[in-house]
XYZ file of C-alpha atoms in Angstrom:
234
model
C 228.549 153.260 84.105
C 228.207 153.944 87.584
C 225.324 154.550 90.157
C 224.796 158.166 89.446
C 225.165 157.574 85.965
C 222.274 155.448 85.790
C 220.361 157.383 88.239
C 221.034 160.697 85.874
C 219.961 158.414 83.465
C 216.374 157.238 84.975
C 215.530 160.731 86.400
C 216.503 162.731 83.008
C 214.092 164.352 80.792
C 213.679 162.808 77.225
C 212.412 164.691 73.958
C 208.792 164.339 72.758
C 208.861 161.896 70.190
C 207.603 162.325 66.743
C 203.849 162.006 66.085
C 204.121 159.293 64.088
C 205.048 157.675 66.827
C 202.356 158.734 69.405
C 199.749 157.634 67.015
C 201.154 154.601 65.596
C 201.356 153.417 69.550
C 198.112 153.920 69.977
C 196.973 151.873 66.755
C 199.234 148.804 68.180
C 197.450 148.926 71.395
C 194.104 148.704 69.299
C 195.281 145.896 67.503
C 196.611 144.121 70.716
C 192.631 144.711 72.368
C 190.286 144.568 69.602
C 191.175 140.672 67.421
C 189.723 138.281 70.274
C 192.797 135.895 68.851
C 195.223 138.607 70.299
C 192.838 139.907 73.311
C 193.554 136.134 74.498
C 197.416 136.625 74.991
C 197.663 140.254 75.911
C 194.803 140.302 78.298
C 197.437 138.560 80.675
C 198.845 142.475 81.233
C 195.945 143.223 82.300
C 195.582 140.484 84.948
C 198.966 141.543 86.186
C 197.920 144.929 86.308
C 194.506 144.027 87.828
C 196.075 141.495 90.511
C 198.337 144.006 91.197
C 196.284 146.411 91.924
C 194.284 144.776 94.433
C 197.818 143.399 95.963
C 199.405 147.064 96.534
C 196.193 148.679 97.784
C 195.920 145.809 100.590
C 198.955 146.274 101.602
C 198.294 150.312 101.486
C 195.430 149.901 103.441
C 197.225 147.471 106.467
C 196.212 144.476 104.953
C 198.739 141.503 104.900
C 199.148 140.146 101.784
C 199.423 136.479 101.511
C 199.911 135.549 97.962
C 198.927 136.470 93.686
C 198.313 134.038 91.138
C 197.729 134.694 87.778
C 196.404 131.934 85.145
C 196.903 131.112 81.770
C 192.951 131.466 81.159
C 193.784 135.361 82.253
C 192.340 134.946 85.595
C 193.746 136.035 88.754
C 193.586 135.412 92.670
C 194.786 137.567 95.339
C 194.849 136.488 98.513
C 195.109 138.884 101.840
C 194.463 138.666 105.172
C 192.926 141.235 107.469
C 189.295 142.818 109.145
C 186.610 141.203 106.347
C 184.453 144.139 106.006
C 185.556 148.083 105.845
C 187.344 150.343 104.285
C 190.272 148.905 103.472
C 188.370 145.321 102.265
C 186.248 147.595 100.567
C 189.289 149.419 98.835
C 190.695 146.393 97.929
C 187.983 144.528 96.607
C 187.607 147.762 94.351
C 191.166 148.483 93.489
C 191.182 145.525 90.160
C 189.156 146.696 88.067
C 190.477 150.151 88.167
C 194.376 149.593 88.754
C 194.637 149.192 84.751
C 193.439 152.597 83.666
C 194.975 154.364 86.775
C 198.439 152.888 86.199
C 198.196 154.320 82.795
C 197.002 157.542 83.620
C 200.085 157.822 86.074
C 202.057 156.416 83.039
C 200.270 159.105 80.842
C 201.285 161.928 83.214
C 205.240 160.216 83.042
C 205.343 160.651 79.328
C 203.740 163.838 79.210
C 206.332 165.460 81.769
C 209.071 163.756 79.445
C 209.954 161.101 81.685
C 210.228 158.091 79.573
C 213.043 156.252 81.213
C 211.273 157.038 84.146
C 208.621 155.395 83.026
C 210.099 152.187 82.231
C 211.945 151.943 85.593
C 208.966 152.627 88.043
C 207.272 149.287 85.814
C 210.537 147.250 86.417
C 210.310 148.147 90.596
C 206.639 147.409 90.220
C 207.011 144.372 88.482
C 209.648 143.573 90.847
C 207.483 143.961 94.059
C 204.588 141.828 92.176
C 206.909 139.085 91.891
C 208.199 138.376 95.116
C 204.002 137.722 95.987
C 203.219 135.442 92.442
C 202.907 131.884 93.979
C 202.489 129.951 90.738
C 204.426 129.276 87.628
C 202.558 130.608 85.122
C 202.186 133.762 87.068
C 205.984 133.912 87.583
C 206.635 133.524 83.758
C 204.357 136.177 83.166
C 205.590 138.636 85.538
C 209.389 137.960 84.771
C 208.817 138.064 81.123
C 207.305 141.271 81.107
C 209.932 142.546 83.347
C 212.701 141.093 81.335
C 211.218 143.126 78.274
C 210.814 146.321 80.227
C 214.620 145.949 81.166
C 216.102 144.984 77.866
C 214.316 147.797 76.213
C 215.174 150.156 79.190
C 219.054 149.785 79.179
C 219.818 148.390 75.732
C 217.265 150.373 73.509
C 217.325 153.861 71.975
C 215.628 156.806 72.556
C 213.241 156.161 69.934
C 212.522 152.295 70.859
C 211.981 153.027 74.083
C 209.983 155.951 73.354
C 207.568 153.668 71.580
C 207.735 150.863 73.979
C 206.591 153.152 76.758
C 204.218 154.866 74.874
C 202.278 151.486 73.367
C 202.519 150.124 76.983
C 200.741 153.577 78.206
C 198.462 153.331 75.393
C 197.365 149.658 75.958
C 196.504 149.854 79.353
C 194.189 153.269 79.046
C 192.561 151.293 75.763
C 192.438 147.854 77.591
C 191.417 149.162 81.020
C 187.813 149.418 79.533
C 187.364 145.646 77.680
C 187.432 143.937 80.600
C 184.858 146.020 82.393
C 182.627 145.405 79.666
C 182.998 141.630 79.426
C 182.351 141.349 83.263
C 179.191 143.296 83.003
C 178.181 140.815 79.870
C 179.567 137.855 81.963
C 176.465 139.203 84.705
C 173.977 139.827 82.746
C 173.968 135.862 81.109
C 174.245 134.535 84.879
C 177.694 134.519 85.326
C 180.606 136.304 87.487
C 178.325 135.978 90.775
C 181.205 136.027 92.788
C 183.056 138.877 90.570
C 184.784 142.009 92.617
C 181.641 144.092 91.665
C 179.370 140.897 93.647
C 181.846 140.931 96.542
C 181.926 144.936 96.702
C 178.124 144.575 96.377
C 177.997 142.187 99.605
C 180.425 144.358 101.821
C 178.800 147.980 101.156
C 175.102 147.106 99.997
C 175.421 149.282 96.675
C 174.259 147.345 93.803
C 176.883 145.377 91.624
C 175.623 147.269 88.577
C 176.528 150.522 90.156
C 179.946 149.084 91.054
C 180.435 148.078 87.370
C 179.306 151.447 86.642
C 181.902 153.062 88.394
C 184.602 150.889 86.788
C 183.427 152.014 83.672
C 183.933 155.407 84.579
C 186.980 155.331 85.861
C 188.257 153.667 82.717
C 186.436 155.850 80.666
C 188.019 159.025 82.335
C 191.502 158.082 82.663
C 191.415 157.302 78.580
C 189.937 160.523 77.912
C 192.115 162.516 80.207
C 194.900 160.188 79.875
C 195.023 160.086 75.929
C 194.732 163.895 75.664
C 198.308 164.022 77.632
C 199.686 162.102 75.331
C 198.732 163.652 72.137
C 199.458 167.124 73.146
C 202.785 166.349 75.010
């Protein structure tokens, strides 16, 4: 297979798949978010996603990013350098919290435009990008695992399995962009989290941290609505 091939390949429009399979996604993204047990070991997408998030959008806004880490608790530390107040600090601080639900409306809008493959390649050059900035271990065994499996599914996998790979990973982060909202917001209100991104985004515009939770909430709540009516209409 050559370069075009694979590029016809990654561009190309795939079928709708079966309902069944839209649905049943969506069930197996509840039952990775909802058992605490399971919450404990797939949260760690969300930190990538998360860490991520505030990674690309310092390096969006001019920032120079220095280094991620993620941890095997599912916490996360990125590190950039840069003017400490403003826009872009500001952007940052709030870009964690939200990256989750907005990388799976974007993935949403993928699978309802029947671009599946697509889909699964824009996560490996993501993933790819992320990596090169993880300075730990556990992060980098997170981050290449999840690649690896986006890969392998990506070039070796059928329609159909990759069809419901992409769809449960849409599915999980629109359903599991709102948990962790929640928990910080619980985390606050028994004393805890005083130095969360809400706290920090608190300190750099003077909006209250509740409001800044707020608008997490919203944003996760709005890409889920929005997001999961794409996918069960595509």
């Amino acid at each position: 297979m050559d370069f075009a091939d694979v590029w016809d390949r990654v561009i190309g429009i795939q079928s709708d798949p079966p309902r069944w399979l839209v649905l049943g996604s969506a069930a197996l993204a509840l039952l990775a978010i909802l058992p605490h047990p399971v919450w404990r070991l797939s949260r760690n997408v969300v930190t990538i996603a998360h860490e991520g998030g505030h990674g690309l959008v310092a390096l969006m806004t001019g920032r120079r990013l220095s280094s991620i880490r993620l941890h095997s608790d599912t916490s996360g530390l990125t590190v950039s350098s840069g003017k400490p107040t403003g826009l872009g600090m500001i952007l940052t601080a709030a870009a964690g919290y939200t990256a989750p639900s907005l990388l799976g409306l974007g993935g949403a809008a993928l699978l309802a435009a029947e671009h599946i493959t697509a889909l699964l390649w824009i996560s490996i050059a993501l993933l790819a990008g992320l990596l090169i900035m993880v300075r730990n271990a556990f992060g980098l065994l997170s981050v290449v695992l999840t690649g690896a499996a986006f890969f392998l599914i990506s070039w070796y996998g059928g329609s159909e399995l990759q069809a419901a790979f992409a769809y449960l990973g849409v599915w999980f982060l629109l359903l599991a962009g709102v948990r962790p909202v929640v928990e910080l917001q619980g985390k606050r209100r028994r004393g805890g989290a005083r130095d969360s991104d809400a706290d920090q985004l608190a300190r750099l515009t003077g909006i209250g941290a509740l409001l800044w939770v707020t608008l997490f909430l919203v944003v996760a709540l709005s890409c889920l609505l929005v997001g999961g009516s794409w996918l069960l209409t595509a």
